Amino acid sequence: GEDFTEDYEGLNLTFPRVKIPGGGNLMFELPGDDPENPSYVRTIEGVILYNHAACAYWPEGSEYDENVSPLCSSVDGKTGFGAPGGACAVCALNKFGSDEKGKGKACKNMRDIYLLRSGEYMPLLISLPPTSIKPFKEFLNRAFVYRRRATYGSLVQISLKKENNGSNDYSVATFRLVRDFQGEELAQIRAYAVTDAVKNVTC
């Protein structure tokens, strides 16, 4: 409510961040009050308030190191800030074949999802790696675009499944529509979503 907004006016709030785990792990790590003791869950349920493209370029081999910041990053998948920076569409690091193996992209194309769980005010920021973007887009089309529904109009569940690329196990996000909101429930979540609560907070 307004009291909450006034309490935090002028502060750059950040979202609790959830990553898709590596190595074929099937548990999400959720941040809590104690950074040393996160909780682990198999599924996350909530409402997708907003989602957007994101890009990040790390020094080779450092993309999974929490202590290493990306050399260049983009919060919209269009304009990068850092080195090299500039327009993502024409950046050499955003071309297939630019990674050290000569196959993929040196710049990691991701998708950020802002998921609001029941009873919480601040959404989780879930960063999807390249391997989870296709299933997410297919889910969006099936569950929302084809039915002409806004993403905040339904409760969704995100899980994990193990895949193998021939040499390594990795984890892929899976998505399921739990139920659609109706009536007053839909009106309440719509009122929250359209206030741009997500877009006004610094990631």
mmCIF file of N, CA and C in Angstrom, residues 8-58:
data_model
loop_
_atom_site.group_PDB
_atom_site.id
_atom_site.type_symbol
_atom_site.label_atom_id
_atom_site.label_comp_id
_atom_site.label_asym_id
_atom_site.label_seq_id
_atom_site.Cartn_x
_atom_site.Cartn_y
_atom_site.Cartn_z
ATOM 1 N N TYR A 8 9.894 3.286 1.600
ATOM 2 C CA TYR A 8 11.054 2.952 0.786
ATOM 3 C C TYR A 8 11.323 3.972 -0.320
ATOM 4 N N GLU A 9 10.675 5.130 -0.225
ATOM 5 C CA GLU A 9 10.861 6.152 -1.236
ATOM 6 C C GLU A 9 12.320 6.601 -1.285
ATOM 7 N N GLY A 10 12.883 6.686 -2.488
ATOM 8 C CA GLY A 10 14.264 7.138 -2.646
ATOM 9 C C GLY A 10 15.298 6.032 -2.560
ATOM 10 N N LEU A 11 14.862 4.811 -2.215
ATOM 11 C CA LEU A 11 15.790 3.686 -2.144
ATOM 12 C C LEU A 11 15.706 2.865 -3.422
ATOM 13 N N ASN A 12 16.833 2.324 -3.857
ATOM 14 C CA ASN A 12 16.837 1.407 -4.987
ATOM 15 C C ASN A 12 16.639 -0.012 -4.452
ATOM 16 N N LEU A 13 15.427 -0.518 -4.568
ATOM 17 C CA LEU A 13 15.139 -1.861 -4.083
ATOM 18 C C LEU A 13 15.566 -2.878 -5.137
ATOM 19 N N THR A 14 15.999 -4.026 -4.694
ATOM 20 C CA THR A 14 16.367 -5.088 -5.624
ATOM 21 C C THR A 14 15.496 -6.303 -5.358
ATOM 22 N N PHE A 15 15.306 -7.106 -6.391
ATOM 23 C CA PHE A 15 14.459 -8.287 -6.276
ATOM 24 C C PHE A 15 15.264 -9.478 -5.790
ATOM 25 N N PRO A 16 14.637 -10.352 -4.982
ATOM 26 C CA PRO A 16 15.291 -11.625 -4.672
ATOM 27 C C PRO A 16 15.466 -12.403 -5.974
ATOM 28 N N ARG A 17 16.686 -12.819 -6.268
ATOM 29 C CA ARG A 17 17.015 -13.426 -7.559
ATOM 30 C C ARG A 17 17.104 -14.948 -7.449
ATOM 31 N N VAL A 18 16.506 -15.623 -8.420
ATOM 32 C CA VAL A 18 16.541 -17.081 -8.479
ATOM 33 C C VAL A 18 17.131 -17.484 -9.830
ATOM 34 N N LYS A 19 18.126 -18.353 -9.796
ATOM 35 C CA LYS A 19 18.744 -18.832 -11.029
ATOM 36 C C LYS A 19 18.327 -20.265 -11.315
ATOM 37 N N ILE A 20 18.321 -20.603 -12.596
ATOM 38 C CA ILE A 20 18.130 -22.006 -12.960
ATOM 39 C C ILE A 20 19.439 -22.713 -12.608
ATOM 40 N N PRO A 21 19.382 -23.769 -11.781
ATOM 41 C CA PRO A 21 20.625 -24.408 -11.321
ATOM 42 C C PRO A 21 21.360 -25.121 -12.457
ATOM 43 N N GLY A 22 22.646 -25.373 -12.243
ATOM 44 C CA GLY A 22 23.439 -26.095 -13.228
ATOM 45 C C GLY A 22 23.510 -27.571 -12.902
ATOM 46 N N GLY A 23 24.131 -28.325 -13.808
ATOM 47 C CA GLY A 23 24.425 -29.732 -13.562
ATOM 48 C C GLY A 23 23.235 -30.662 -13.498
ATOM 49 N N GLY A 24 22.094 -30.227 -14.011
ATOM 50 C CA GLY A 24 20.917 -31.095 -13.987
ATOM 51 C C GLY A 24 20.219 -31.142 -12.650
ATOM 52 N N ASN A 25 20.557 -30.220 -11.754
ATOM 53 C CA ASN A 25 19.918 -30.151 -10.438
ATOM 54 C C ASN A 25 18.427 -29.837 -10.596
ATOM 55 N N LEU A 26 17.594 -30.484 -9.810
ATOM 56 C CA LEU A 26 16.144 -30.320 -9.941
ATOM 57 C C LEU A 26 15.524 -29.531 -8.795
ATOM 58 N N MET A 27 16.347 -28.766 -8.074
ATOM 59 C CA MET A 27 15.841 -27.949 -6.965
ATOM 60 C C MET A 27 16.205 -26.484 -7.179
ATOM 61 N N PHE A 28 15.229 -25.601 -6.952
ATOM 62 C CA PHE A 28 15.490 -24.163 -6.964
ATOM 63 C C PHE A 28 16.062 -23.748 -5.613
ATOM 64 N N GLU A 29 17.007 -22.822 -5.649
ATOM 65 C CA GLU A 29 17.536 -22.238 -4.413
ATOM 66 C C GLU A 29 16.874 -20.885 -4.216
ATOM 67 N N LEU A 30 16.097 -20.755 -3.137
ATOM 68 C CA LEU A 30 15.388 -19.509 -2.864
ATOM 69 C C LEU A 30 16.085 -18.727 -1.765
ATOM 70 N N PRO A 31 16.387 -17.445 -2.027
ATOM 71 C CA PRO A 31 17.009 -16.632 -0.985
ATOM 72 C C PRO A 31 16.035 -16.386 0.151
ATOM 73 N N GLY A 32 16.554 -16.278 1.366
ATOM 74 C CA GLY A 32 15.699 -16.010 2.521
ATOM 75 C C GLY A 32 16.299 -14.916 3.385
ATOM 76 N N ASP A 33 15.873 -14.848 4.620
ATOM 77 C CA ASP A 33 16.384 -13.833 5.546
ATOM 78 C C ASP A 33 17.861 -14.056 5.865
ATOM 79 N N ASP A 34 18.277 -15.323 5.873
ATOM 80 C CA ASP A 34 19.663 -15.663 6.166
ATOM 81 C C ASP A 34 20.358 -16.112 4.882
ATOM 82 N N PRO A 35 21.281 -15.301 4.343
ATOM 83 C CA PRO A 35 21.952 -15.647 3.082
ATOM 84 C C PRO A 35 22.713 -16.969 3.140
ATOM 85 N N GLU A 36 23.119 -17.377 4.353
ATOM 86 C CA GLU A 36 23.891 -18.611 4.503
ATOM 87 C C GLU A 36 22.991 -19.854 4.484
ATOM 88 N N ASN A 37 21.679 -19.639 4.643
ATOM 89 C CA ASN A 37 20.769 -20.784 4.699
ATOM 90 C C ASN A 37 19.562 -20.596 3.780
ATOM 91 N N PRO A 38 19.787 -20.708 2.463
ATOM 92 C CA PRO A 38 18.660 -20.604 1.530
ATOM 93 C C PRO A 38 17.769 -21.837 1.652
ATOM 94 N N SER A 39 16.542 -21.714 1.157
ATOM 95 C CA SER A 39 15.654 -22.878 1.140
ATOM 96 C C SER A 39 15.641 -23.467 -0.269
ATOM 97 N N TYR A 40 15.318 -24.747 -0.343
ATOM 98 C CA TYR A 40 15.321 -25.446 -1.625
ATOM 99 C C TYR A 40 13.936 -26.015 -1.900
ATOM 100 N N VAL A 41 13.430 -25.772 -3.098
ATOM 101 C CA VAL A 41 12.102 -26.254 -3.471
ATOM 102 C C VAL A 41 12.144 -26.850 -4.881
ATOM 103 N N ARG A 42 11.214 -27.775 -5.142
ATOM 104 C CA ARG A 42 11.155 -28.402 -6.462
ATOM 105 C C ARG A 42 10.341 -27.577 -7.453
ATOM 106 N N THR A 43 9.368 -26.814 -6.934
ATOM 107 C CA THR A 43 8.518 -26.011 -7.809
ATOM 108 C C THR A 43 8.315 -24.628 -7.209
ATOM 109 N N ILE A 44 8.041 -23.673 -8.081
ATOM 110 C CA ILE A 44 7.696 -22.317 -7.649
ATOM 111 C C ILE A 44 6.380 -21.951 -8.320
ATOM 112 N N GLU A 45 5.422 -21.479 -7.528
ATOM 113 C CA GLU A 45 4.133 -21.061 -8.081
ATOM 114 C C GLU A 45 3.947 -19.569 -7.901
ATOM 115 N N GLY A 46 3.352 -18.935 -8.908
ATOM 116 C CA GLY A 46 3.083 -17.513 -8.786
ATOM 117 C C GLY A 46 2.510 -16.940 -10.062
ATOM 118 N N VAL A 47 2.509 -15.623 -10.117
ATOM 119 C CA VAL A 47 1.939 -14.885 -11.247
ATOM 120 C C VAL A 47 3.081 -14.173 -11.970
ATOM 121 N N ILE A 48 3.148 -14.329 -13.287
ATOM 122 C CA ILE A 48 4.166 -13.631 -14.073
ATOM 123 C C ILE A 48 3.683 -12.199 -14.299
ATOM 124 N N LEU A 49 4.296 -11.248 -13.573
ATOM 125 C CA LEU A 49 3.905 -9.852 -13.710
ATOM 126 C C LEU A 49 4.488 -9.240 -14.977
ATOM 127 N N TYR A 50 5.696 -9.673 -15.316
ATOM 128 C CA TYR A 50 6.432 -9.003 -16.381
ATOM 129 C C TYR A 50 7.576 -9.915 -16.794
ATOM 130 N N ASN A 51 8.002 -9.833 -18.051
ATOM 131 C CA ASN A 51 9.193 -10.557 -18.481
ATOM 132 C C ASN A 51 9.865 -9.777 -19.606
ATOM 133 N N HIS A 52 11.176 -9.905 -19.709
ATOM 134 C CA HIS A 52 11.889 -9.184 -20.762
ATOM 135 C C HIS A 52 13.202 -9.876 -21.097
ATOM 136 N N ALA A 53 13.741 -9.549 -22.261
ATOM 137 C CA ALA A 53 15.028 -10.079 -22.676
ATOM 138 C C ALA A 53 16.129 -9.443 -21.838
ATOM 139 N N ALA A 54 17.226 -10.153 -21.678
ATOM 140 C CA ALA A 54 18.396 -9.627 -20.981
ATOM 141 C C ALA A 54 19.630 -10.302 -21.583
ATOM 142 N N CYS A 55 20.748 -9.600 -21.595
ATOM 143 C CA CYS A 55 22.000 -10.154 -22.114
ATOM 144 C C CYS A 55 23.121 -9.861 -21.132
ATOM 145 N N ALA A 56 24.104 -10.740 -21.088
ATOM 146 C CA ALA A 56 25.270 -10.508 -20.241
ATOM 147 C C ALA A 56 26.481 -11.206 -20.834
ATOM 148 N N TYR A 57 27.616 -10.515 -20.781
ATOM 149 C CA TYR A 57 28.877 -11.062 -21.271
ATOM 150 C C TYR A 57 29.885 -11.071 -20.142
ATOM 151 N N TRP A 58 30.322 -12.283 -19.770
ATOM 152 C CA TRP A 58 31.315 -12.450 -18.724
ATOM 153 C C TRP A 58 32.665 -12.834 -19.335
#
